[in-house]
Amino acid sequence: MTASTDKPTPTPKKKDNAGKTNEEKINEIMADGAVVVKMEIDYSETCDKKIPEAQTLAAKGKLNEAFDMLFALEKQTRSGADTHSTGRVLVTIVQLCFEANEWNQLNEKIIDLVKKRAQLKQAVAKMVTECCTFLDKTPDKPTMMKLIDTLRTVTEGKIYVENERSRLTHRLAMIHEKDGNVTEAAKIMQELQVETYGSMERKEKVEMILEQMRLCLAVQDFIRAQIISKKISTRFFEDAKYADLKLKFYGYLIELGTHEGDYLDICKNYRQVHETSTIQEDAVKKIQTLKNVILYVVLAKYDNEQSDLIHRVEGEKLIEEIPKYKAVVEKFTTNEIISQAAFCDSFEKELRDGVEGSLATDVFSRNEVGEKRWTDLKARIVEHNIRMMAKYYTKIRLTRMAKLLALTEAETEDCLSEMVVAGTVSAKTDRLEGIIDFTEQQDPLENLNSWSSNTNKLMDLVMKATHLINKEEMVHKHLAGGATE
């Protein structure tokens, strides 16, 4: 018996869609995801003869006679499963309606042709693609809206025309937005699930998803915008040619983070913007973006991630060009107490209003949002100072602590309580004595382990001392014996 020499069939690779005609793309979609119908009879010659005759009749004003001829031909080609010929007939029918300006008949014919029994999918796809080209040539807006509605109706639930449906839906949403009905536009765009479309190119998918995000933000549907943002893989933006889409995406995320007050997330998004090629090529935008990164990382509440990020920002070479902002970072990375009054005198003017040669950002602008952020910055200074006290003190009086923080005793106690609850510091307050104890309370199990470890060490020392004593006694005993001899 001989071993089989059959080689496994290699898995076919997906072809690139670039450089293909619409017909080739439709054929590929049909081959990948639909049932391919085998042609029984070739009606190419019949179509070559009858289609020009129908066009001649239509040109003479005999449109109905032309339709009768084409519908009879369509039935023949459909029955014979001749996809190419059926597509030609369907496209000719809609073209004749368009050339005759019979828009109502066009809508009716589209619906009738799609509803035909055993209608061929590729033929329908070609007809829909042709009809989409008529939208820019409609005489008025109501006619265009009716045609869009007809096309969206016949394409609903059909995977082989999902791209056309998504473009029609986007166009309809833009019309509603232009009319001022943003809520309806957002609702229409949310119908699309473009991330599931296998035949759509990645760039177009991302553009559609970004439009969904933009409209959700426009109607302040921030939760849905957050969910939609997860549909885009950030690896897509690694290609420099998509820099514009990257800036748009992170711009929406910054807007989302601004609403939620998540300063650390805003900082990380600005870092992604800063690393974009188009920003790196513009000296002014590069500096302004880095300023935003610095201010938002300082505004973020302290945790391990924030600490790591602020040290990364401090190591940026470009930070040397903006010494004041570098000094702000150094204030928060140095283990020293920051004086609020001195900080405001040194940095408020440049951070909020800007100076010659250093433009201000809109982080601390002179409005309600800017005032809130400036207040948050002062709170971060207080939190930094409390962490420094916990680092250097085991116990401190509340009055002394309040004096160092430039706050009242009640405000000091409130800030400390918030930090203890958040787990940033460990402290206990003796309110009767007015003493803050920063000693970390150990877990009972840890205390027991520590006691056990200390006991073992003690016993080891006792054993070692005993051994040395015995050794000395034996040495002296030996020496004494030698002397008597």
Short mmCIF file of C-alpha atoms in Angstrom, two decimals:
data_model
loop_
_atom_site.label_atom_id
_atom_site.label_comp_id
_atom_site.label_asym_id
_atom_site.label_seq_id
_atom_site.Cartn_x
_atom_site.Cartn_y
_atom_site.Cartn_z
CA MET A 1 0.00 0.00 0.00
CA THR A 2 1.43 3.36 -0.96
CA ALA A 3 1.05 6.53 1.05
CA SER A 4 -1.17 9.22 -0.37
CA THR A 5 0.75 12.02 -2.03
CA ASP A 6 -2.24 14.41 -2.23
CA LYS A 7 -1.26 17.89 -1.05
CA PRO A 8 -3.69 19.97 1.04
CA THR A 9 -5.51 22.61 -0.94
CA PRO A 10 -4.12 26.05 -0.03
CA THR A 11 -6.55 28.51 1.53
CA PRO A 12 -7.46 31.21 -0.99
CA LYS A 13 -6.34 34.69 0.01
CA LYS A 14 -8.72 37.62 -0.05
CA LYS A 15 -8.02 39.91 -2.96
CA ASP A 16 -7.51 43.61 -2.60
CA ASN A 17 -10.51 45.68 -3.70
CA ALA A 18 -8.36 48.50 -5.04
CA GLY A 19 -8.50 49.04 -8.77
CA LYS A 20 -11.62 46.94 -9.36
CA THR A 21 -14.76 48.04 -11.16
CA ASN A 22 -18.12 48.03 -9.38
CA GLU A 23 -19.17 44.97 -11.39
CA GLU A 24 -16.06 43.05 -10.35
CA LYS A 25 -16.64 43.94 -6.69
CA ILE A 26 -20.27 42.80 -6.91
CA ASN A 27 -19.22 39.53 -8.52
CA GLU A 28 -16.66 38.93 -5.77
CA ILE A 29 -19.20 39.67 -3.03
CA MET A 30 -21.64 37.28 -4.60
CA ALA A 31 -18.98 34.59 -4.89
CA ASP A 32 -17.92 35.01 -1.24
CA GLY A 33 -21.27 35.36 0.52
CA ALA A 34 -24.14 34.36 -1.74
CA VAL A 35 -25.37 31.46 -3.80
CA VAL A 36 -23.94 31.61 -7.32
CA VAL A 37 -26.66 30.77 -9.85
CA LYS A 38 -25.43 28.82 -12.86
CA MET A 39 -26.52 30.31 -16.19
CA GLU A 40 -28.81 28.01 -18.18
CA ILE A 41 -29.27 30.06 -21.37
CA ASP A 42 -27.13 32.89 -22.74
CA TYR A 43 -29.33 35.80 -23.91
CA SER A 44 -26.45 38.16 -24.79
CA GLU A 45 -27.28 38.25 -28.49
CA THR A 46 -30.98 38.80 -27.83
CA CYS A 47 -30.13 41.69 -25.49
CA ASP A 48 -27.74 43.18 -28.02
CA LYS A 49 -30.64 43.28 -30.47
CA LYS A 50 -33.63 44.25 -28.30
CA ILE A 51 -32.09 46.79 -25.90
CA PRO A 52 -31.19 49.26 -28.72
CA GLU A 53 -34.70 48.78 -30.16
CA ALA A 54 -36.25 49.65 -26.79
CA GLN A 55 -34.01 52.71 -26.48
CA THR A 56 -35.10 53.83 -29.95
CA LEU A 57 -38.79 53.45 -29.00
CA ALA A 58 -38.23 55.43 -25.82
CA ALA A 59 -36.49 58.18 -27.76
CA LYS A 60 -39.60 58.43 -29.99
CA GLY A 61 -41.80 58.88 -26.92
CA LYS A 62 -43.10 55.30 -26.90
CA LEU A 63 -41.91 54.62 -23.38
CA ASN A 64 -44.60 52.09 -22.43
CA GLU A 65 -43.90 49.98 -25.54
CA ALA A 66 -40.20 50.05 -24.69
CA PHE A 67 -41.00 48.91 -21.14
CA ASP A 68 -43.21 46.08 -22.45
CA MET A 69 -40.37 44.83 -24.62
CA LEU A 70 -37.79 45.11 -21.81
CA PHE A 71 -40.00 43.45 -19.17
CA ALA A 72 -40.61 40.51 -21.52
CA LEU A 73 -36.86 40.28 -22.12
CA GLU A 74 -36.19 40.56 -18.35
CA LYS A 75 -38.48 37.60 -17.69
CA GLN A 76 -36.62 35.52 -20.28
CA THR A 77 -33.15 36.35 -18.92
CA ARG A 78 -34.26 35.84 -15.32
CA SER A 79 -35.82 32.47 -16.13
CA GLY A 80 -32.66 31.44 -17.94
CA ALA A 81 -30.52 32.57 -14.96
CA ASP A 82 -28.48 34.84 -17.25
CA THR A 83 -27.19 37.25 -14.61
CA HIS A 84 -25.20 39.51 -16.90
CA SER A 85 -28.07 39.98 -19.37
CA THR A 86 -30.62 40.51 -16.59
CA GLY A 87 -28.39 43.21 -15.11
CA ARG A 88 -28.17 44.94 -18.48
CA VAL A 89 -31.96 44.90 -18.85
CA LEU A 90 -32.60 46.22 -15.34
CA VAL A 91 -30.06 49.02 -15.78
CA THR A 92 -31.62 49.94 -19.16
CA ILE A 93 -35.14 50.15 -17.65
CA VAL A 94 -34.08 52.58 -14.90
CA GLN A 95 -31.99 54.59 -17.38
CA LEU A 96 -35.00 55.05 -19.67
CA CYS A 97 -37.10 56.28 -16.73
CA PHE A 98 -34.35 58.71 -15.77
CA GLU A 99 -33.88 60.03 -19.33
CA ALA A 100 -37.63 60.56 -19.65
CA ASN A 101 -37.75 62.33 -16.25
CA GLU A 102 -40.37 59.83 -15.11
CA TRP A 103 -39.33 59.80 -11.44
CA ASN A 104 -42.55 58.26 -10.14
CA GLN A 105 -42.27 55.45 -12.69
CA LEU A 106 -38.61 55.01 -11.72
CA ASN A 107 -39.58 54.39 -8.08
CA GLU A 108 -42.33 51.98 -9.10
CA LYS A 109 -40.12 50.07 -11.54
CA ILE A 110 -37.35 49.67 -8.92
CA ILE A 111 -39.79 48.11 -6.44
CA ASP A 112 -41.44 45.91 -9.10
CA LEU A 113 -38.14 44.60 -10.45
CA VAL A 114 -36.76 43.74 -7.01
CA LYS A 115 -39.96 41.87 -6.06
CA LYS A 116 -39.84 39.60 -9.14
CA ARG A 117 -39.76 35.92 -8.27
CA ALA A 118 -36.24 34.41 -8.22
CA GLN A 119 -34.72 37.78 -9.09
CA LEU A 120 -30.97 37.54 -9.54
CA LYS A 121 -28.98 39.28 -6.81
CA GLN A 122 -26.12 40.53 -8.98
CA ALA A 123 -28.61 42.11 -11.38
CA VAL A 124 -30.33 43.92 -8.50
CA ALA A 125 -26.94 45.13 -7.21
CA LYS A 126 -26.08 46.60 -10.62
CA MET A 127 -29.47 48.33 -10.86
CA VAL A 128 -29.17 49.86 -7.36
CA THR A 129 -25.65 51.08 -8.12
CA GLU A 130 -26.92 52.75 -11.31
CA CYS A 131 -29.86 54.36 -9.48
CA CYS A 132 -27.50 55.87 -6.88
CA THR A 133 -25.91 57.91 -9.68
CA PHE A 134 -29.28 59.59 -10.36
CA LEU A 135 -29.50 61.25 -6.93
CA ASP A 136 -27.35 64.25 -7.86
CA LYS A 137 -29.45 64.80 -11.00
CA THR A 138 -32.90 64.93 -9.41
CA PRO A 139 -34.90 68.11 -10.22
CA ASP A 140 -35.83 68.94 -6.61
CA LYS A 141 -35.37 67.82 -3.02
CA PRO A 142 -38.72 65.94 -2.59
CA THR A 143 -37.93 63.83 -5.67
CA MET A 144 -34.49 63.00 -4.30
CA MET A 145 -35.91 62.12 -0.87
CA LYS A 146 -38.48 59.81 -2.43
CA LEU A 147 -35.82 58.07 -4.53
CA ILE A 148 -33.57 57.61 -1.48
CA ASP A 149 -36.50 56.18 0.46
CA THR A 150 -37.29 53.74 -2.37
CA LEU A 151 -33.69 52.58 -2.64
CA ARG A 152 -33.37 52.16 1.14
CA THR A 153 -36.57 50.13 1.15
CA VAL A 154 -35.44 47.69 -1.54
CA THR A 155 -31.93 47.32 -0.06
CA GLU A 156 -33.05 46.63 3.50
CA GLY A 157 -31.74 43.30 4.80
CA LYS A 158 -29.84 42.48 1.59
CA ILE A 159 -26.16 41.80 2.24
CA TYR A 160 -25.16 42.15 -1.42
CA VAL A 161 -26.17 45.84 -1.48
CA GLU A 162 -25.09 46.74 2.09
CA ASN A 163 -22.51 49.27 0.90
CA GLU A 164 -25.04 51.14 -1.23
CA ARG A 165 -27.54 51.15 1.63
CA SER A 166 -24.98 52.57 4.06
CA ARG A 167 -24.09 55.40 1.65
CA LEU A 168 -27.76 56.18 1.06
CA THR A 169 -28.39 56.24 4.81
CA HIS A 170 -25.43 58.56 5.37
CA ARG A 171 -26.69 60.87 2.64
CA LEU A 172 -30.18 60.93 4.16
CA ALA A 173 -28.71 61.73 7.59
CA MET A 174 -26.71 64.63 6.13
CA ILE A 175 -29.88 66.04 4.54
CA HIS A 176 -31.71 65.93 7.88
CA GLU A 177 -28.74 67.54 9.63
CA LYS A 178 -28.63 70.32 7.05
CA ASP A 179 -32.32 70.95 7.70
CA GLY A 180 -31.55 71.34 11.41
CA ASN A 181 -33.03 68.00 12.50
CA VAL A 182 -29.86 66.62 14.09
CA THR A 183 -31.74 64.20 16.35
CA GLU A 184 -33.35 62.46 13.36
CA ALA A 185 -29.99 62.39 11.54
CA ALA A 186 -28.33 60.68 14.52
CA LYS A 187 -31.19 58.18 14.78
CA ILE A 188 -30.90 57.27 11.09
CA MET A 189 -27.12 56.79 11.26
CA GLN A 190 -27.44 54.51 14.29
CA GLU A 191 -29.29 51.98 12.12
CA LEU A 192 -26.02 51.13 10.39
CA GLN A 193 -23.76 48.39 11.73
CA VAL A 194 -20.92 49.00 9.28
CA GLU A 195 -18.38 47.14 11.43
CA THR A 196 -20.07 43.91 10.25
CA TYR A 197 -19.85 44.75 6.54
CA GLY A 198 -17.32 42.39 4.97
CA SER A 199 -17.25 44.03 1.54
CA MET A 200 -16.70 47.62 2.70
CA GLU A 201 -13.16 48.99 2.76
CA ARG A 202 -11.71 49.76 6.20
CA LYS A 203 -11.30 53.46 5.51
CA GLU A 204 -14.95 53.87 4.55
CA LYS A 205 -16.00 51.88 7.62
CA VAL A 206 -14.00 54.18 9.89
CA GLU A 207 -15.46 57.27 8.19
CA MET A 208 -19.00 55.97 8.74
CA ILE A 209 -18.32 55.16 12.41
CA LEU A 210 -16.79 58.61 12.93
CA GLU A 211 -19.94 60.16 11.48
CA GLN A 212 -22.00 58.15 13.97
CA MET A 213 -19.78 59.43 16.79
CA ARG A 214 -20.04 63.02 15.60
CA LEU A 215 -23.83 62.95 15.44
CA CYS A 216 -24.09 61.27 18.85
CA LEU A 217 -21.92 64.01 20.35
CA ALA A 218 -24.01 66.63 18.54
CA VAL A 219 -27.17 65.39 20.31
CA GLN A 220 -25.19 64.86 23.57
CA ASP A 221 -25.71 61.10 23.55
CA PHE A 222 -22.34 60.55 25.23
CA ILE A 223 -22.96 56.97 26.36
CA ARG A 224 -23.71 55.79 22.82
CA ALA A 225 -20.73 57.76 21.48
CA GLN A 226 -18.49 55.93 23.97
CA ILE A 227 -19.86 52.56 22.84
CA ILE A 228 -19.45 53.41 19.15
CA SER A 229 -15.83 54.54 19.69
CA LYS A 230 -14.93 50.98 20.77
CA LYS A 231 -15.77 49.74 17.26
CA ILE A 232 -12.64 51.38 15.82
CA SER A 233 -9.31 49.62 16.29
CA THR A 234 -6.58 52.18 17.06
CA ARG A 235 -4.12 50.08 15.04
CA PHE A 236 -5.86 51.40 11.92
CA PHE A 237 -4.33 54.83 12.62
CA GLU A 238 -0.76 53.53 12.62
CA ASP A 239 -0.66 54.24 8.87
CA ALA A 240 0.39 57.88 8.36
CA LYS A 241 -1.99 58.31 5.39
CA TYR A 242 -4.95 58.17 7.80
CA ALA A 243 -3.67 61.09 9.91
CA ASP A 244 -6.80 63.21 9.26
CA LEU A 245 -9.10 60.44 10.42
CA LYS A 246 -6.88 59.88 13.48
CA LEU A 247 -7.12 63.55 14.47
CA LYS A 248 -10.88 63.47 14.02
CA PHE A 249 -11.24 60.29 16.11
CA TYR A 250 -9.12 61.54 19.02
CA GLY A 251 -10.80 64.94 18.80
CA TYR A 252 -14.15 63.23 19.46
CA LEU A 253 -12.62 61.24 22.33
CA ILE A 254 -11.26 64.47 23.86
CA GLU A 255 -14.74 66.01 23.60
CA LEU A 256 -16.16 62.91 25.27
CA GLY A 257 -13.53 63.01 28.03
CA THR A 258 -14.18 66.72 28.59
CA HIS A 259 -17.85 66.02 29.23
CA GLU A 260 -17.02 63.22 31.69
CA GLY A 261 -14.21 65.19 33.37
CA ASP A 262 -11.72 62.36 32.86
CA TYR A 263 -8.48 64.37 32.72
CA LEU A 264 -6.18 61.36 32.48
CA ASP A 265 -8.07 60.02 29.46
CA ILE A 266 -7.94 63.46 27.82
CA CYS A 267 -4.18 63.57 28.43
CA LYS A 268 -3.67 60.16 26.80
CA ASN A 269 -5.74 61.22 23.78
CA TYR A 270 -3.72 64.44 23.42
CA ARG A 271 -0.55 62.31 23.48
CA GLN A 272 -1.91 60.35 20.51
CA VAL A 273 -2.68 63.63 18.72
CA HIS A 274 0.83 64.88 19.50
CA GLU A 275 2.37 61.78 17.91
CA THR A 276 0.43 62.28 14.64
CA SER A 277 2.65 63.10 11.64
CA THR A 278 0.73 66.22 10.58
CA ILE A 279 1.02 67.70 14.10
CA GLN A 280 4.74 66.88 14.30
CA GLU A 281 5.29 68.81 11.06
CA ASP A 282 3.63 71.96 12.45
CA ALA A 283 5.85 73.57 15.13
CA VAL A 284 3.07 75.69 16.69
CA LYS A 285 0.52 72.87 16.89
CA LYS A 286 3.18 70.52 18.27
CA ILE A 287 3.98 72.89 21.14
CA GLN A 288 0.31 73.65 21.88
CA THR A 289 -0.57 69.95 21.95
CA LEU A 290 2.28 69.21 24.37
CA LYS A 291 1.04 72.04 26.62
CA ASN A 292 -2.37 70.37 26.71
CA VAL A 293 -0.74 67.02 27.57
CA ILE A 294 1.15 68.64 30.49
CA LEU A 295 -1.83 70.50 31.92
CA TYR A 296 -4.21 67.55 31.75
CA VAL A 297 -1.72 65.10 33.29
CA VAL A 298 -1.26 67.57 36.16
CA LEU A 299 -5.04 67.92 36.51
CA ALA A 300 -5.53 64.14 36.72
CA LYS A 301 -5.88 62.63 40.18
CA TYR A 302 -2.83 60.80 41.49
CA ASP A 303 -2.57 57.05 40.96
CA ASN A 304 0.05 54.67 39.59
CA GLU A 305 -0.89 55.34 35.97
CA GLN A 306 -0.87 59.10 36.43
CA SER A 307 2.51 58.96 38.20
CA ASP A 308 4.01 56.90 35.39
CA LEU A 309 2.57 59.19 32.72
CA ILE A 310 3.77 62.44 34.32
CA HIS A 311 7.33 61.08 34.52
CA ARG A 312 7.13 60.07 30.84
CA VAL A 313 5.99 63.59 29.94
CA GLU A 314 8.81 65.06 32.01
CA GLY A 315 11.29 63.07 29.90
CA GLU A 316 10.06 64.57 26.58
CA LYS A 317 12.82 66.50 24.76
CA LEU A 318 10.38 69.11 23.44
CA ILE A 319 9.48 70.17 27.00
CA GLU A 320 12.77 72.10 27.17
CA GLU A 321 11.27 74.66 24.75
CA ILE A 322 8.50 75.57 27.22
CA PRO A 323 10.35 76.18 30.54
CA LYS A 324 7.31 77.37 32.51
CA TYR A 325 5.36 74.22 31.69
CA LYS A 326 8.43 72.14 32.51
CA ALA A 327 8.58 73.87 35.89
CA VAL A 328 4.92 72.97 36.51
CA VAL A 329 5.69 69.30 35.89
CA GLU A 330 8.76 69.46 38.16
CA LYS A 331 6.64 70.91 40.96
CA PHE A 332 4.45 67.81 40.91
CA THR A 333 7.29 65.29 40.51
CA THR A 334 9.48 66.72 43.29
CA ASN A 335 8.88 65.45 46.83
CA GLU A 336 8.35 68.90 48.28
CA ILE A 337 5.33 70.87 49.46
CA ILE A 338 4.00 73.38 46.91
CA SER A 339 2.98 76.84 48.10
CA GLN A 340 -0.33 77.72 46.44
CA ALA A 341 0.28 81.46 46.61
CA ALA A 342 3.74 81.19 45.08
CA PHE A 343 2.46 78.77 42.41
CA CYS A 344 -0.31 81.17 41.34
CA ASP A 345 2.11 84.13 41.24
CA SER A 346 4.58 82.20 39.10
CA PHE A 347 2.32 80.37 36.66
CA GLU A 348 -1.24 81.77 36.55
CA LYS A 349 -0.49 84.54 34.06
CA GLU A 350 1.17 82.27 31.47
CA LEU A 351 -1.13 79.28 31.94
CA ARG A 352 -4.38 81.25 31.71
CA ASP A 353 -3.67 84.28 29.54
CA GLY A 354 -0.38 83.48 27.82
CA VAL A 355 2.65 85.75 27.43
CA GLU A 356 4.70 86.96 24.49
CA GLY A 357 6.22 83.95 22.78
CA SER A 358 4.01 81.47 24.62
CA LEU A 359 0.36 81.16 23.66
CA ALA A 360 -2.13 80.01 26.28
CA THR A 361 -4.28 76.93 25.80
CA ASP A 362 -8.04 76.82 26.36
CA VAL A 363 -7.61 74.56 29.42
CA PHE A 364 -7.76 77.43 31.94
CA SER A 365 -9.66 79.96 29.80
CA ARG A 366 -11.53 82.75 31.53
CA ASN A 367 -14.95 81.09 31.51
CA GLU A 368 -16.96 78.75 33.70
CA VAL A 369 -15.22 75.60 32.48
CA GLY A 370 -11.77 77.19 32.78
CA GLU A 371 -12.51 78.38 36.33
CA LYS A 372 -13.58 74.87 37.32
CA ARG A 373 -10.32 73.41 35.98
CA TRP A 374 -8.28 76.06 37.79
CA THR A 375 -10.08 75.10 41.01
CA ASP A 376 -9.31 71.43 40.28
CA LEU A 377 -5.63 72.33 39.81
CA LYS A 378 -5.58 73.93 43.26
CA ALA A 379 -7.17 70.75 44.64
CA ARG A 380 -4.38 68.70 43.00
CA ILE A 381 -1.80 70.94 44.75
CA VAL A 382 -3.50 70.28 48.11
CA GLU A 383 -3.55 66.52 47.42
CA HIS A 384 0.14 66.60 46.44
CA ASN A 385 1.00 68.41 49.68
CA ILE A 386 -0.94 65.90 51.81
CA ARG A 387 0.92 63.03 50.12
CA MET A 388 4.22 64.74 50.91
CA MET A 389 3.20 65.13 54.56
CA ALA A 390 2.25 61.45 54.73
CA LYS A 391 5.71 60.70 53.33
CA TYR A 392 7.66 62.71 55.91
CA TYR A 393 5.39 62.76 59.01
CA THR A 394 4.09 59.94 61.18
CA LYS A 395 1.94 62.34 63.23
CA ILE A 396 1.03 66.00 62.76
CA ARG A 397 -1.38 68.37 64.42
CA LEU A 398 -4.41 69.42 62.38
CA THR A 399 -3.71 73.12 62.99
CA ARG A 400 -0.16 72.78 61.67
CA MET A 401 -1.36 70.78 58.68
CA ALA A 402 -4.02 73.39 57.83
CA LYS A 403 -1.40 76.14 58.05
CA LEU A 404 0.92 74.31 55.63
CA LEU A 405 -1.96 73.71 53.18
CA ALA A 406 -3.27 77.32 53.50
CA LEU A 407 -6.75 75.94 54.27
CA THR A 408 -9.15 76.01 57.18
CA GLU A 409 -9.18 73.03 59.53
CA ALA A 410 -12.58 71.90 58.19
CA GLU A 411 -11.37 72.06 54.57
CA THR A 412 -8.18 70.20 55.50
CA GLU A 413 -10.17 67.46 57.19
CA ASP A 414 -12.50 67.14 54.18
CA CYS A 415 -9.58 66.83 51.71
CA LEU A 416 -7.82 64.30 53.90
CA SER A 417 -11.00 62.23 54.27
CA GLU A 418 -11.48 62.11 50.48
CA MET A 419 -7.91 60.92 49.95
CA VAL A 420 -8.22 58.24 52.64
CA VAL A 421 -11.45 56.96 51.08
CA ALA A 422 -9.80 56.92 47.63
CA GLY A 423 -6.88 54.94 49.09
CA THR A 424 -4.26 57.55 48.13
CA VAL A 425 -2.98 57.90 51.71
CA SER A 426 -3.46 56.02 54.95
CA ALA A 427 -4.34 58.16 57.99
CA LYS A 428 -6.35 58.25 61.21
CA THR A 429 -7.69 61.40 62.86
CA ASP A 430 -7.87 61.94 66.61
CA ARG A 431 -10.43 64.74 66.59
CA LEU A 432 -10.32 65.29 70.36
CA GLU A 433 -6.56 65.82 70.36
CA GLY A 434 -6.50 67.28 66.84
CA ILE A 435 -3.74 64.91 65.69
CA ILE A 436 -3.42 63.18 62.32
CA ASP A 437 -1.66 59.80 62.43
CA PHE A 438 -0.16 58.74 59.07
CA THR A 439 1.11 55.40 60.37
CA GLU A 440 -0.11 52.64 58.10
CA GLN A 441 -2.27 50.11 59.90
CA GLN A 442 -1.04 46.60 59.25
CA ASP A 443 -3.30 43.64 58.67
CA PRO A 444 -3.50 41.28 61.73
CA LEU A 445 -2.18 38.41 59.63
CA GLU A 446 0.80 40.54 58.57
CA ASN A 447 1.43 41.45 62.22
CA LEU A 448 1.41 37.77 63.13
CA ASN A 449 3.81 36.92 60.32
CA SER A 450 6.10 39.76 61.37
CA TRP A 451 6.06 38.57 65.00
CA SER A 452 6.80 35.00 63.91
CA SER A 453 9.68 36.18 61.74
CA ASN A 454 11.13 38.28 64.57
CA THR A 455 10.83 35.33 66.98
CA ASN A 456 12.71 33.09 64.56
CA LYS A 457 15.46 35.66 64.20
CA LEU A 458 15.71 35.99 67.98
CA MET A 459 16.01 32.23 68.43
CA ASP A 460 18.68 32.10 65.74
CA LEU A 461 20.67 34.73 67.61
CA VAL A 462 20.26 32.82 70.90
CA MET A 463 21.46 29.62 69.26
CA LYS A 464 24.42 31.40 67.71
CA ALA A 465 25.35 33.01 71.05
CA THR A 466 25.07 29.64 72.82
CA HIS A 467 27.32 28.03 70.20
CA LEU A 468 29.95 30.74 70.60
CA ILE A 469 29.87 30.45 74.42
CA ASN A 470 30.36 26.69 74.25
CA LYS A 471 33.19 27.18 71.77
CA GLU A 472 34.95 29.65 74.09
CA GLU A 473 34.57 27.33 77.08
CA MET A 474 36.10 24.42 75.15
CA VAL A 475 39.03 26.55 73.98
CA HIS A 476 39.78 27.82 77.50
CA LYS A 477 39.42 24.31 78.91
CA HIS A 478 41.93 22.98 76.36
CA LEU A 479 44.38 25.78 77.06
CA ALA A 480 44.07 25.24 80.81
CA GLY A 481 44.76 21.48 80.39
CA GLY A 482 47.91 22.17 78.35
CA ALA A 483 49.25 24.58 80.99
CA THR A 484 48.96 22.00 83.84
CA GLU A 485 50.93 19.42 81.86
#
